[in-house]
Amino acid sequence: MKTTALTITLAATLVLAGCATAPTDKTDTPPPAAATPAAARIAPPVSIPPASARKVVLAMTGPKHVVEARDWADFKREWRETFADHAREAGIAFSFADSEPQRGSEDGTLLQVTVADYRMVGIGSRIMFGMMTGNAFIDARIRYASLRDGTPFGEQQYNTSSSAGGGVFSKVTPQQVNQIAGNVFLDLKAARQQ
């Protein structure tokens, strides 16, 4: 009997948490900056030479408090898997490097991601606990450079954030990384079509 009552209470809480607010695109950025849509670009698209748009290597780093966070490995895995999916869809060779790769004789683009700060919130946590999970956010800069000689192509700053008030519909870490990857691969696809 107690199990049934607990199940009903939990189900009611989830329904109310999901219905309490309508989904919105309103975002809050963790650093003091103007509110922008999730994965909003601060700079114009990066111009990538067509030859460098055939292969992508992703490397991630950050300050000590970021790379020593207990969920850093999970956060990197989210990026690796999401970027691999986008690369596969775009027909672009992809690899993930634990550190910046050596320059070589191969054309391609190095995406050096420097994560200044983040808060990881998964879809399951958002569904189970709604706004109590808090906001997911990513503050990262992506530097685009030639794999062959390190020539910089440009960089992008990404500041994403969810709003816990959005309940179960609020964008969480996987969705935010997916939006960032989508923006990156738009630039790469545009370069391949030149």
Short mmCIF file of C-alpha atoms in Angstrom, two decimals:
data_model
loop_
_atom_site.label_atom_id
_atom_site.label_comp_id
_atom_site.label_asym_id
_atom_site.label_seq_id
_atom_site.Cartn_x
_atom_site.Cartn_y
_atom_site.Cartn_z
CA MET A 1 0.00 0.00 0.00
CA LYS A 2 2.82 2.39 0.86
CA THR A 3 4.50 1.58 -2.46
CA THR A 4 1.33 2.43 -4.39
CA ALA A 5 0.92 5.72 -2.53
CA LEU A 6 4.58 6.58 -3.15
CA THR A 7 4.25 5.75 -6.86
CA ILE A 8 1.13 7.91 -7.20
CA THR A 9 2.80 10.79 -5.36
CA LEU A 10 5.91 10.56 -7.54
CA ALA A 11 3.82 10.42 -10.74
CA ALA A 12 1.77 13.44 -9.66
CA THR A 13 4.94 15.38 -8.85
CA LEU A 14 6.39 14.63 -12.29
CA VAL A 15 3.19 15.65 -14.06
CA LEU A 16 2.97 18.89 -12.09
CA ALA A 17 6.64 19.69 -12.63
CA GLY A 18 6.23 19.20 -16.37
CA CYS A 19 3.00 21.18 -16.56
CA ALA A 20 3.96 24.00 -14.24
CA THR A 21 5.60 25.97 -17.02
CA ALA A 22 5.45 26.03 -20.76
CA PRO A 23 8.61 25.29 -22.72
CA THR A 24 10.43 28.44 -23.72
CA ASP A 25 13.64 29.38 -25.47
CA LYS A 26 14.49 31.90 -22.74
CA THR A 27 18.01 31.30 -21.48
CA ASP A 28 20.22 32.60 -18.72
CA THR A 29 23.96 32.75 -19.26
CA PRO A 30 26.17 31.80 -16.32
CA PRO A 31 28.77 34.57 -16.89
CA PRO A 32 27.45 38.15 -16.79
CA ALA A 33 26.40 38.62 -20.39
CA ALA A 34 23.28 39.40 -22.32
CA ALA A 35 20.71 36.62 -22.51
CA THR A 36 21.11 34.82 -25.82
CA PRO A 37 19.52 31.75 -27.38
CA ALA A 38 21.08 28.44 -26.40
CA ALA A 39 24.35 27.81 -28.24
CA ALA A 40 24.29 31.39 -29.51
CA ARG A 41 27.33 32.45 -31.46
CA ILE A 42 29.20 35.54 -30.40
CA ALA A 43 31.22 35.76 -33.66
CA PRO A 44 30.32 35.19 -37.32
CA PRO A 45 30.80 31.72 -38.84
CA VAL A 46 34.38 30.49 -39.17
CA SER A 47 35.79 30.32 -42.69
CA ILE A 48 37.43 26.91 -43.20
CA PRO A 49 39.39 25.95 -46.33
CA PRO A 50 37.58 23.19 -48.26
CA ALA A 51 40.53 20.77 -47.98
CA SER A 52 40.43 21.10 -44.18
CA ALA A 53 36.72 20.32 -43.97
CA ARG A 54 37.18 16.61 -44.75
CA LYS A 55 38.54 15.59 -41.37
CA VAL A 56 37.98 16.87 -37.83
CA VAL A 57 39.90 16.18 -34.64
CA LEU A 58 38.28 17.29 -31.37
CA ALA A 59 40.45 17.98 -28.32
CA MET A 60 39.15 19.35 -25.01
CA THR A 61 40.81 21.14 -22.14
CA GLY A 62 40.03 23.63 -19.42
CA PRO A 63 41.29 25.08 -16.15
CA LYS A 64 42.14 22.77 -13.25
CA HIS A 65 38.73 23.00 -11.55
CA VAL A 66 37.09 21.91 -14.82
CA VAL A 67 39.33 19.01 -15.84
CA GLU A 68 39.40 17.67 -12.27
CA ALA A 69 35.61 17.77 -11.85
CA ARG A 70 34.13 14.37 -11.05
CA ASP A 71 31.90 14.38 -14.15
CA TRP A 72 34.56 15.69 -16.60
CA ALA A 73 34.96 12.24 -18.22
CA ASP A 74 31.17 12.02 -18.75
CA PHE A 75 31.10 15.55 -20.13
CA LYS A 76 33.91 14.77 -22.61
CA ARG A 77 32.16 11.54 -23.61
CA GLU A 78 28.99 13.55 -24.39
CA TRP A 79 31.00 15.83 -26.70
CA ARG A 80 32.88 12.93 -28.33
CA GLU A 81 29.71 10.94 -29.08
CA THR A 82 27.67 13.92 -30.23
CA PHE A 83 30.41 15.27 -32.52
CA ALA A 84 30.99 11.75 -33.91
CA ASP A 85 27.27 11.50 -34.78
CA HIS A 86 27.30 14.87 -36.54
CA ALA A 87 30.50 13.99 -38.42
CA ARG A 88 29.01 10.69 -39.58
CA GLU A 89 25.87 12.47 -40.84
CA ALA A 90 28.02 15.05 -42.66
CA GLY A 91 30.37 12.45 -44.17
CA ILE A 92 33.39 13.96 -42.39
CA ALA A 93 36.14 11.82 -40.83
CA PHE A 94 36.27 12.36 -37.06
CA SER A 95 38.52 11.50 -34.15
CA PHE A 96 38.82 12.56 -30.54
CA ALA A 97 42.21 13.37 -29.00
CA ASP A 98 42.92 13.46 -25.27
CA SER A 99 45.48 16.21 -25.95
CA GLU A 100 46.21 18.47 -28.89
CA PRO A 101 47.60 16.27 -31.68
CA GLN A 102 50.97 16.84 -33.30
CA ARG A 103 50.98 18.77 -36.53
CA GLY A 104 51.34 16.51 -39.51
CA SER A 105 51.03 16.10 -43.21
CA GLU A 106 47.26 15.61 -43.22
CA ASP A 107 44.67 18.22 -44.11
CA GLY A 108 41.89 18.67 -41.58
CA THR A 109 40.57 20.87 -38.83
CA LEU A 110 41.52 20.73 -35.19
CA LEU A 111 38.71 21.82 -32.89
CA GLN A 112 40.43 22.82 -29.65
CA VAL A 113 37.63 23.22 -27.10
CA THR A 114 38.53 25.14 -23.95
CA VAL A 115 35.79 24.76 -21.37
CA ALA A 116 35.87 27.65 -18.88
CA ASP A 117 33.01 26.19 -16.85
CA TYR A 118 30.03 23.88 -17.13
CA ARG A 119 27.27 22.23 -15.16
CA MET A 120 26.11 18.89 -16.45
CA VAL A 121 22.44 17.96 -16.17
CA GLY A 122 21.17 14.83 -17.90
CA ILE A 123 17.78 14.21 -19.44
CA GLY A 124 16.94 11.56 -16.84
CA SER A 125 17.69 13.93 -13.96
CA ARG A 126 15.56 16.66 -15.55
CA ILE A 127 12.62 14.29 -16.01
CA MET A 128 12.88 12.83 -12.51
CA PHE A 129 13.51 16.03 -10.58
CA GLY A 130 12.37 18.85 -12.89
CA MET A 131 13.47 22.31 -11.78
CA MET A 132 15.12 20.92 -8.64
CA THR A 133 18.08 19.78 -10.79
CA GLY A 134 19.06 23.40 -11.46
CA ASN A 135 20.45 24.83 -14.67
CA ALA A 136 22.73 23.09 -17.12
CA PHE A 137 25.24 25.42 -18.74
CA ILE A 138 28.36 25.41 -20.90
CA ASP A 139 30.88 28.23 -21.22
CA ALA A 140 33.34 27.14 -23.92
CA ARG A 141 35.54 28.55 -26.65
CA ILE A 142 36.26 26.50 -29.78
CA ARG A 143 39.43 27.33 -31.68
CA TYR A 144 39.55 26.08 -35.29
CA ALA A 145 43.03 25.40 -36.70
CA SER A 146 44.74 23.49 -39.50
CA LEU A 147 45.79 19.95 -38.62
CA ARG A 148 48.64 20.29 -41.10
CA ASP A 149 50.42 23.36 -39.73
CA GLY A 150 48.35 24.83 -36.90
CA THR A 151 47.22 27.88 -38.88
CA PRO A 152 44.22 29.34 -37.05
CA PHE A 153 40.97 29.59 -39.01
CA GLY A 154 39.03 31.36 -36.27
CA GLU A 155 37.23 30.72 -33.03
CA GLN A 156 33.76 30.70 -31.57
CA GLN A 157 32.56 31.40 -28.04
CA TYR A 158 29.56 29.41 -26.86
CA ASN A 159 27.54 30.23 -23.76
CA THR A 160 24.56 27.97 -23.31
CA SER A 161 22.20 27.68 -20.40
CA SER A 162 18.94 26.06 -19.47
CA SER A 163 16.24 27.54 -17.34
CA ALA A 164 15.18 25.24 -14.52
CA GLY A 165 11.84 27.05 -14.66
CA GLY A 166 11.28 25.32 -18.01
CA GLY A 167 10.64 22.10 -16.08
CA VAL A 168 11.18 18.87 -17.99
CA PHE A 169 11.27 20.78 -21.29
CA SER A 170 14.34 22.82 -20.37
CA LYS A 171 17.40 22.12 -22.53
CA VAL A 172 19.94 19.98 -20.70
CA THR A 173 23.58 19.15 -21.41
CA PRO A 174 23.06 16.63 -24.27
CA GLN A 175 20.79 19.06 -26.10
CA GLN A 176 23.20 21.97 -25.56
CA VAL A 177 26.20 19.98 -26.85
CA ASN A 178 24.07 18.89 -29.82
CA GLN A 179 23.31 22.53 -30.67
CA ILE A 180 26.99 23.48 -30.46
CA ALA A 181 27.95 20.54 -32.69
CA GLY A 182 25.21 21.55 -35.13
CA ASN A 183 26.69 25.04 -35.41
CA VAL A 184 30.24 23.70 -35.89
CA PHE A 185 29.18 21.28 -38.61
CA LEU A 186 27.23 24.00 -40.44
CA ASP A 187 30.58 25.77 -40.94
CA LEU A 188 32.30 22.54 -42.01
CA LYS A 189 29.53 21.61 -44.45
CA ALA A 190 29.61 25.12 -45.95
CA ALA A 191 33.37 24.78 -46.49
CA ARG A 192 32.96 21.39 -48.22
CA GLN A 193 30.47 22.91 -50.68
CA GLN A 194 32.87 25.65 -51.84
#
